[in-house]
Amino acid sequence: MSSTEKVAALVRLGQYLTSDDPALETVKERAFQANGWFTPEFIDLALRQISDNFLDAARLNSWINAYPELNNGKPARTVGIVTAGNIPLVGFHDWLCGFVSGHNVRLKLSSKDVILMQHVLDKMNEWHPEWAEQTTVQDMLKNCDAYIATGSNNSSRYFQYYFAQYPHIIRRNRTSVAILTGEETQGELEGLADDISIYFGLGCRNVTKVYVPQGYDFTALLEALRKYSYLADHHKYKNNYDYNLALILLNNSPFMTNESVLLQEAAPLFSPLSVLNYGYYTDKDALAAELQVSEDLQCLVGRGFTPFGTAQQPLLTDYADGVDTMEFLSKL
């Protein structure tokens, strides 16, 4: 299978994922019924992002050409991939890397995101049955030559134990933060609202904490976050909001709210669902330097960093945890 054939197949997939094909519409509805966090809006957003940023011909060719060692004639290895399920098709990029690299991929899908990923694989197999054996879905990943596993801090310890003797990439919990100066435009703050609220804030690229200078006025940020006030109509999200509000009130902790998101001053980078932590800084450069070496950080959002509103628009080269998956696969 040549890279030209692969790119053509992937471009076709991208066109399909943004189409109004009845089969795809049915699958999206099933995915929402199976996982209430996968709303139609956020499924469509994930599919559009994958199509635009991952499955564009020019982007794919440039990405593949950056790894000439993929064509060195080495035999294909078997790579086991354990996917997460926090946002729709979050495991797609790992599968894409395995597919493009030519290895045999064995997928252990998250129970939270089986339907969408299985449909992607089914369509690829329908169009190209000769490639069907390259990717299989399995409940148990055994006898693989290498592993890529994404999970919580707790599950990552088990992955590290079980896969220690094999080449591996083990990912743990990460999150994203933003540094504000107080000079942001309304458009930048609305972009930050996207970074915070898309996918209900469940992704590792979602901003869960903002750092602000002393004396910062939160009024404009709270107003920008009203863009996602409708999330409070989602019963799962509203349950989290009510629960966290009750905890804050019981602890008599200071907070701010626009009735759909809670802002509280707190040290952790991670915040509960429906809560945005904030903290103050005195030296922006020193803070940025400290954050950029944190093992908990996925994205740093702000002027001079990841632009506001783009945290949930990763490109092919935006590898999770900063580990180049394609380089890892090319050396097997």
CSV table of C-alpha atoms in Angstrom, one decimal:
chain,number,residue,atom,x,y,z
A,1,MET,CA,0.0,0.0,0.0
A,2,SER,CA,1.6,3.3,-1.1
A,3,SER,CA,1.4,6.5,0.8
A,4,THR,CA,-0.5,8.0,-2.2
A,5,GLU,CA,-3.2,5.3,-1.8
A,6,LYS,CA,-3.4,5.9,2.0
A,7,VAL,CA,-3.8,9.6,1.6
A,8,ALA,CA,-6.5,9.2,-1.0
A,9,ALA,CA,-8.4,6.8,1.3
A,10,LEU,CA,-8.1,9.2,4.2
A,11,VAL,CA,-9.2,12.2,2.2
A,12,ARG,CA,-12.3,10.2,1.2
A,13,LEU,CA,-12.9,9.4,4.9
A,14,GLY,CA,-12.6,13.1,5.7
A,15,GLN,CA,-15.2,14.0,3.1
A,16,TYR,CA,-17.5,11.3,4.5
A,17,LEU,CA,-17.2,12.5,8.1
A,18,THR,CA,-18.5,15.9,7.2
A,19,SER,CA,-21.3,14.7,4.9
A,20,ASP,CA,-25.0,14.2,5.6
A,21,ASP,CA,-24.9,10.5,4.8
A,22,PRO,CA,-27.9,8.8,6.5
A,23,ALA,CA,-25.7,6.0,7.8
A,24,LEU,CA,-23.4,8.5,9.5
A,25,GLU,CA,-26.3,10.4,10.9
A,26,THR,CA,-27.7,7.2,12.4
A,27,VAL,CA,-24.3,6.4,14.0
A,28,LYS,CA,-24.0,9.9,15.5
A,29,GLU,CA,-27.4,9.5,17.1
A,30,ARG,CA,-26.5,6.1,18.5
A,31,ALA,CA,-23.2,7.5,19.9
A,32,PHE,CA,-25.2,10.2,21.7
A,33,GLN,CA,-27.7,7.7,23.1
A,34,ALA,CA,-24.8,5.6,24.4
A,35,ASN,CA,-22.9,8.5,25.9
A,36,GLY,CA,-24.8,11.6,26.9
A,37,TRP,CA,-21.6,13.7,26.9
A,38,PHE,CA,-21.3,13.1,23.2
A,39,THR,CA,-23.9,15.7,22.1
A,40,PRO,CA,-24.7,16.1,18.4
A,41,GLU,CA,-23.0,19.5,18.4
A,42,PHE,CA,-19.7,18.2,19.9
A,43,ILE,CA,-19.7,15.1,17.7
A,44,ASP,CA,-20.0,17.3,14.6
A,45,LEU,CA,-17.3,19.5,15.9
A,46,ALA,CA,-14.9,16.6,16.5
A,47,LEU,CA,-15.7,15.2,13.0
A,48,ARG,CA,-15.1,18.6,11.4
A,49,GLN,CA,-11.8,19.1,13.2
A,50,ILE,CA,-10.6,15.6,12.2
A,51,SER,CA,-11.6,16.2,8.6
A,52,ASP,CA,-10.1,19.7,8.3
A,53,ASN,CA,-6.9,19.2,10.3
A,54,PHE,CA,-6.1,15.5,10.0
A,55,LEU,CA,-7.6,14.4,6.7
A,56,ASP,CA,-6.6,17.1,4.3
A,57,ALA,CA,-4.4,15.9,1.4
A,58,ALA,CA,-1.8,18.7,1.7
A,59,ARG,CA,-1.5,18.3,5.4
A,60,LEU,CA,-1.2,14.5,5.2
A,61,ASN,CA,1.5,14.6,2.6
A,62,SER,CA,3.6,17.1,4.4
A,63,TRP,CA,3.2,15.1,7.6
A,64,ILE,CA,4.1,11.8,6.0
A,65,ASN,CA,7.1,13.3,4.1
A,66,ALA,CA,8.6,14.4,7.4
A,67,TYR,CA,9.2,10.7,8.3
A,68,PRO,CA,11.2,9.2,5.4
A,69,GLU,CA,12.2,6.3,7.6
A,70,LEU,CA,8.7,4.9,7.3
A,71,ASN,CA,9.7,3.7,3.8
A,72,ASN,CA,12.8,1.8,4.9
A,73,GLY,CA,11.4,-1.6,4.1
A,74,LYS,CA,11.3,-2.9,7.7
A,75,PRO,CA,8.6,-5.5,8.4
A,76,ALA,CA,5.4,-4.3,10.0
A,77,ARG,CA,5.1,-4.7,13.7
A,78,THR,CA,1.9,-5.2,15.8
A,79,VAL,CA,1.0,-2.2,17.9
A,80,GLY,CA,-1.6,-2.4,20.6
A,81,ILE,CA,-3.4,0.9,21.2
A,82,VAL,CA,-5.6,1.5,24.3
A,83,THR,CA,-7.8,4.5,23.6
A,84,ALA,CA,-9.4,7.0,25.9
A,85,GLY,CA,-13.1,8.0,25.7
A,86,ASN,CA,-13.4,11.5,27.2
A,87,ILE,CA,-14.3,13.2,23.9
A,88,PRO,CA,-15.6,11.9,20.6
A,89,LEU,CA,-13.0,10.0,18.5
A,90,VAL,CA,-10.2,11.1,20.9
A,91,GLY,CA,-8.3,7.9,19.8
A,92,PHE,CA,-8.5,8.6,16.1
A,93,HIS,CA,-5.0,10.3,15.9
A,94,ASP,CA,-3.3,7.2,17.4
A,95,TRP,CA,-5.1,4.9,15.0
A,96,LEU,CA,-4.1,7.3,12.1
A,97,CYS,CA,-0.5,7.2,13.1
A,98,GLY,CA,-0.6,3.4,13.2
A,99,PHE,CA,-2.4,3.1,9.9
A,100,VAL,CA,-0.1,5.5,8.0
A,101,SER,CA,3.1,4.0,9.5
A,102,GLY,CA,2.0,0.6,8.0
A,103,HIS,CA,2.0,-1.3,11.3
A,104,ASN,CA,-0.7,-3.8,12.3
A,105,VAL,CA,-2.9,-2.0,14.7
A,106,ARG,CA,-4.8,-3.7,17.5
A,107,LEU,CA,-7.3,-1.4,19.2
A,108,LYS,CA,-8.7,-1.6,22.7
A,109,LEU,CA,-11.6,0.9,22.4
A,110,SER,CA,-12.9,2.8,25.4
A,111,SER,CA,-16.4,1.7,26.3
A,112,LYS,CA,-17.4,5.4,26.2
A,113,ASP,CA,-16.4,5.7,22.5
A,114,VAL,CA,-17.0,2.5,20.7
A,115,ILE,CA,-19.6,3.4,18.2
A,116,LEU,CA,-18.0,6.2,16.3
A,117,MET,CA,-14.5,4.7,16.0
A,118,GLN,CA,-16.0,1.3,15.0
A,119,HIS,CA,-18.0,3.0,12.3
A,120,VAL,CA,-14.8,4.8,11.0
A,121,LEU,CA,-13.1,1.4,10.7
A,122,ASP,CA,-16.1,-0.2,9.1
A,123,LYS,CA,-16.2,2.4,6.4
A,124,MET,CA,-12.5,2.1,5.6
A,125,ASN,CA,-12.9,-1.7,5.4
A,126,GLU,CA,-16.0,-1.4,3.2
A,127,TRP,CA,-14.1,0.8,0.8
A,128,HIS,CA,-10.8,-1.1,1.0
A,129,PRO,CA,-11.4,-4.7,2.2
A,130,GLU,CA,-7.8,-5.5,1.3
A,131,TRP,CA,-6.7,-3.4,4.2
A,132,ALA,CA,-9.1,-4.8,6.7
A,133,GLU,CA,-6.6,-7.0,8.5
A,134,GLN,CA,-4.3,-4.1,9.3
A,135,THR,CA,-6.6,-2.9,12.0
A,136,THR,CA,-8.6,-5.1,14.4
A,137,VAL,CA,-10.6,-4.3,17.5
A,138,GLN,CA,-9.8,-6.5,20.5
A,139,ASP,CA,-10.9,-6.7,24.1
A,140,MET,CA,-7.5,-7.9,25.2
A,141,LEU,CA,-4.2,-6.7,23.8
A,142,LYS,CA,-1.7,-9.6,23.9
A,143,ASN,CA,1.4,-10.5,22.0
A,144,CYS,CA,1.9,-7.1,20.6
A,145,ASP,CA,5.4,-5.7,19.7
A,146,ALA,CA,4.7,-2.3,21.2
A,147,TYR,CA,1.9,-0.4,23.0
A,148,ILE,CA,0.4,3.0,23.1
A,149,ALA,CA,-2.0,3.5,26.1
A,150,THR,CA,-4.0,6.5,27.3
A,151,GLY,CA,-5.7,6.6,30.6
A,152,SER,CA,-6.0,8.1,34.0
A,153,ASN,CA,-3.1,8.6,36.5
A,154,ASN,CA,-4.3,5.4,38.2
A,155,SER,CA,-4.6,3.3,35.0
A,156,SER,CA,-1.3,4.6,33.7
A,157,ARG,CA,0.5,2.9,36.6
A,158,TYR,CA,-1.0,-0.5,35.5
A,159,PHE,CA,-0.1,0.2,31.9
A,160,GLN,CA,3.5,1.0,32.9
A,161,TYR,CA,3.6,-2.3,34.9
A,162,TYR,CA,2.1,-4.5,32.1
A,163,PHE,CA,3.9,-3.0,29.2
A,164,ALA,CA,7.2,-2.2,30.8
A,165,GLN,CA,9.1,-4.8,28.8
A,166,TYR,CA,7.8,-3.6,25.4
A,167,PRO,CA,8.5,-0.3,23.6
A,168,HIS,CA,5.6,1.9,24.8
A,169,ILE,CA,4.0,5.3,25.1
A,170,ILE,CA,2.0,5.6,28.3
A,171,ARG,CA,-0.1,8.7,28.8
A,172,ARG,CA,-1.7,10.0,32.0
A,173,ASN,CA,-4.0,12.8,33.0
A,174,ARG,CA,-3.1,16.2,31.5
A,175,THR,CA,-4.9,19.5,31.3
A,176,SER,CA,-4.5,23.0,29.9
A,177,VAL,CA,-4.2,26.5,31.4
A,178,ALA,CA,-4.3,30.0,30.1
A,179,ILE,CA,-2.3,33.1,31.1
A,180,LEU,CA,-4.3,36.4,30.8
A,181,THR,CA,-2.8,39.9,30.9
A,182,GLY,CA,-6.1,41.9,31.2
A,183,GLU,CA,-5.6,43.4,27.7
A,184,GLU,CA,-7.4,40.6,25.8
A,185,THR,CA,-10.0,41.6,23.2
A,186,GLN,CA,-13.6,40.4,23.4
A,187,GLY,CA,-12.8,38.1,20.5
A,188,GLU,CA,-9.9,36.6,22.4
A,189,LEU,CA,-12.0,36.0,25.5
A,190,GLU,CA,-14.7,34.4,23.4
A,191,GLY,CA,-12.0,32.1,22.0
A,192,LEU,CA,-10.9,31.3,25.5
A,193,ALA,CA,-14.6,30.4,26.2
A,194,ASP,CA,-14.2,27.8,23.5
A,195,ASP,CA,-11.0,26.5,25.0
A,196,ILE,CA,-12.7,26.1,28.4
A,197,SER,CA,-16.2,24.9,27.4
A,198,ILE,CA,-16.0,22.8,24.2
A,199,TYR,CA,-16.7,19.1,25.0
A,200,PHE,CA,-17.9,20.3,28.4
A,201,GLY,CA,-14.3,20.8,29.4
A,202,LEU,CA,-13.6,17.0,29.4
A,203,GLY,CA,-10.6,17.1,27.1
A,204,CYS,CA,-6.9,17.3,28.1
A,205,ARG,CA,-6.7,20.3,25.8
A,206,ASN,CA,-9.5,22.1,27.7
A,207,VAL,CA,-8.4,25.0,29.8
A,208,THR,CA,-9.2,24.3,33.5
A,209,LYS,CA,-7.3,27.1,35.1
A,210,VAL,CA,-6.5,30.7,34.2
A,211,TYR,CA,-3.7,32.9,35.7
A,212,VAL,CA,-4.4,36.6,35.9
A,213,PRO,CA,-2.5,39.7,37.2
A,214,GLN,CA,-3.4,41.2,40.5
A,215,GLY,CA,-6.5,43.4,40.3
A,216,TYR,CA,-7.9,41.5,37.3
A,217,ASP,CA,-11.5,42.3,36.5
A,218,PHE,CA,-13.3,39.0,35.7
A,219,THR,CA,-16.5,40.7,34.4
A,220,ALA,CA,-15.5,40.5,30.7
A,221,LEU,CA,-14.5,36.8,31.0
A,222,LEU,CA,-17.7,35.8,32.8
A,223,GLU,CA,-19.6,37.6,30.1
A,224,ALA,CA,-17.7,35.8,27.3
A,225,LEU,CA,-18.4,32.5,29.0
A,226,ARG,CA,-22.1,33.1,28.6
A,227,LYS,CA,-21.5,31.9,25.0
A,228,TYR,CA,-21.9,28.4,26.6
A,229,SER,CA,-24.6,29.2,29.1
A,230,TYR,CA,-26.8,26.5,27.3
A,231,LEU,CA,-24.5,23.8,28.8
A,232,ALA,CA,-26.5,24.3,32.0
A,233,ASP,CA,-29.5,22.8,30.2
A,234,HIS,CA,-27.6,19.5,29.9
A,235,HIS,CA,-28.6,17.5,33.0
A,236,LYS,CA,-25.3,15.8,33.5
A,237,TYR,CA,-23.5,19.1,33.4
A,238,LYS,CA,-26.1,20.8,35.6
A,239,ASN,CA,-25.7,18.0,38.2
A,240,ASN,CA,-22.0,18.8,38.4
A,241,TYR,CA,-22.6,22.5,38.6
A,242,ASP,CA,-25.1,22.1,41.4
A,243,TYR,CA,-22.9,19.7,43.3
A,244,ASN,CA,-19.8,21.9,43.1
A,245,LEU,CA,-21.8,25.0,44.0
A,246,ALA,CA,-23.0,23.2,47.1
A,247,LEU,CA,-19.5,22.3,48.1
A,248,ILE,CA,-18.3,25.8,47.6
A,249,LEU,CA,-21.2,27.2,49.7
A,250,LEU,CA,-20.6,24.6,52.4
A,251,ASN,CA,-17.0,25.6,52.6
A,252,ASN,CA,-17.9,29.2,52.6
A,253,SER,CA,-15.4,29.7,49.8
A,254,PRO,CA,-15.4,32.9,47.7
A,255,PHE,CA,-16.6,32.3,44.1
A,256,MET,CA,-18.0,34.0,41.0
A,257,THR,CA,-20.5,32.6,38.6
A,258,ASN,CA,-22.6,33.5,35.5
A,259,GLU,CA,-25.1,30.7,36.4
A,260,SER,CA,-23.4,28.1,34.1
A,261,VAL,CA,-19.7,28.0,35.2
A,262,LEU,CA,-18.1,28.6,38.6
A,263,LEU,CA,-14.9,30.5,39.1
A,264,GLN,CA,-12.9,29.9,42.3
A,265,GLU,CA,-9.4,30.7,43.4
A,266,ALA,CA,-7.6,27.4,43.8
A,267,ALA,CA,-4.0,26.1,43.4
A,268,PRO,CA,-4.5,22.9,41.3
A,269,LEU,CA,-4.3,23.1,37.5
A,270,PHE,CA,-7.1,20.5,37.3
A,271,SER,CA,-10.6,21.7,38.2
A,272,PRO,CA,-13.9,19.8,38.6
A,273,LEU,CA,-16.4,19.7,35.8
A,274,SER,CA,-18.3,23.1,35.6
A,275,VAL,CA,-15.6,24.9,37.6
A,276,LEU,CA,-12.8,27.1,36.3
A,277,ASN,CA,-9.9,27.6,38.8
A,278,TYR,CA,-7.9,30.8,38.8
A,279,GLY,CA,-4.7,32.1,40.3
A,280,TYR,CA,-2.7,35.3,40.4
A,281,TYR,CA,0.8,36.0,39.1
A,282,THR,CA,3.4,38.7,39.4
A,283,ASP,CA,5.9,37.6,36.7
A,284,LYS,CA,4.4,36.3,33.5
A,285,ASP,CA,7.6,34.9,32.0
A,286,ALA,CA,8.6,33.1,35.2
A,287,LEU,CA,5.1,31.6,35.4
A,288,ALA,CA,5.2,30.4,31.8
A,289,ALA,CA,8.6,28.8,32.3
A,290,GLU,CA,7.3,27.0,35.3
A,291,LEU,CA,4.2,25.7,33.6
A,292,GLN,CA,5.9,24.6,30.4
A,293,VAL,CA,7.9,22.0,32.3
A,294,SER,CA,4.9,20.7,34.3
A,295,GLU,CA,4.0,17.1,33.6
A,296,ASP,CA,0.4,18.0,34.1
A,297,LEU,CA,0.3,20.5,31.2
A,298,GLN,CA,-1.0,19.7,27.7
A,299,CYS,CA,-1.5,23.3,26.3
A,300,LEU,CA,-0.5,26.7,27.5
A,301,VAL,CA,-3.0,29.2,26.0
A,302,GLY,CA,-2.5,32.9,25.7
A,303,ARG,CA,-0.7,35.6,23.7
A,304,GLY,CA,2.6,34.2,22.6
A,305,PHE,CA,1.5,30.7,23.3
A,306,THR,CA,-1.3,28.5,21.8
A,307,PRO,CA,-3.7,31.2,20.4
A,308,PHE,CA,-7.0,31.7,22.1
A,309,GLY,CA,-9.8,29.6,20.6
A,310,THR,CA,-7.5,27.0,19.0
A,311,ALA,CA,-6.7,24.6,21.9
A,312,GLN,CA,-9.3,22.1,20.6
A,313,GLN,CA,-8.0,22.4,17.0
A,314,PRO,CA,-4.8,20.3,17.1
A,315,LEU,CA,-2.8,19.6,14.0
A,316,LEU,CA,-1.3,16.3,12.9
A,317,THR,CA,2.0,17.3,14.6
A,318,ASP,CA,0.3,18.2,17.9
A,319,TYR,CA,1.1,15.0,19.7
A,320,ALA,CA,-0.4,14.1,23.0
A,321,ASP,CA,2.0,14.7,25.9
A,322,GLY,CA,4.5,16.2,23.4
A,323,VAL,CA,5.7,12.7,22.5
A,324,ASP,CA,6.1,12.2,18.7
A,325,THR,CA,4.0,9.1,18.0
A,326,MET,CA,5.1,8.8,14.4
A,327,GLU,CA,8.7,8.9,15.4
A,328,PHE,CA,8.1,6.2,18.0
A,329,LEU,CA,6.3,4.0,15.4
A,330,SER,CA,9.0,4.6,12.7
A,331,LYS,CA,11.7,3.2,14.9
A,332,LEU,CA,10.0,-0.1,15.8
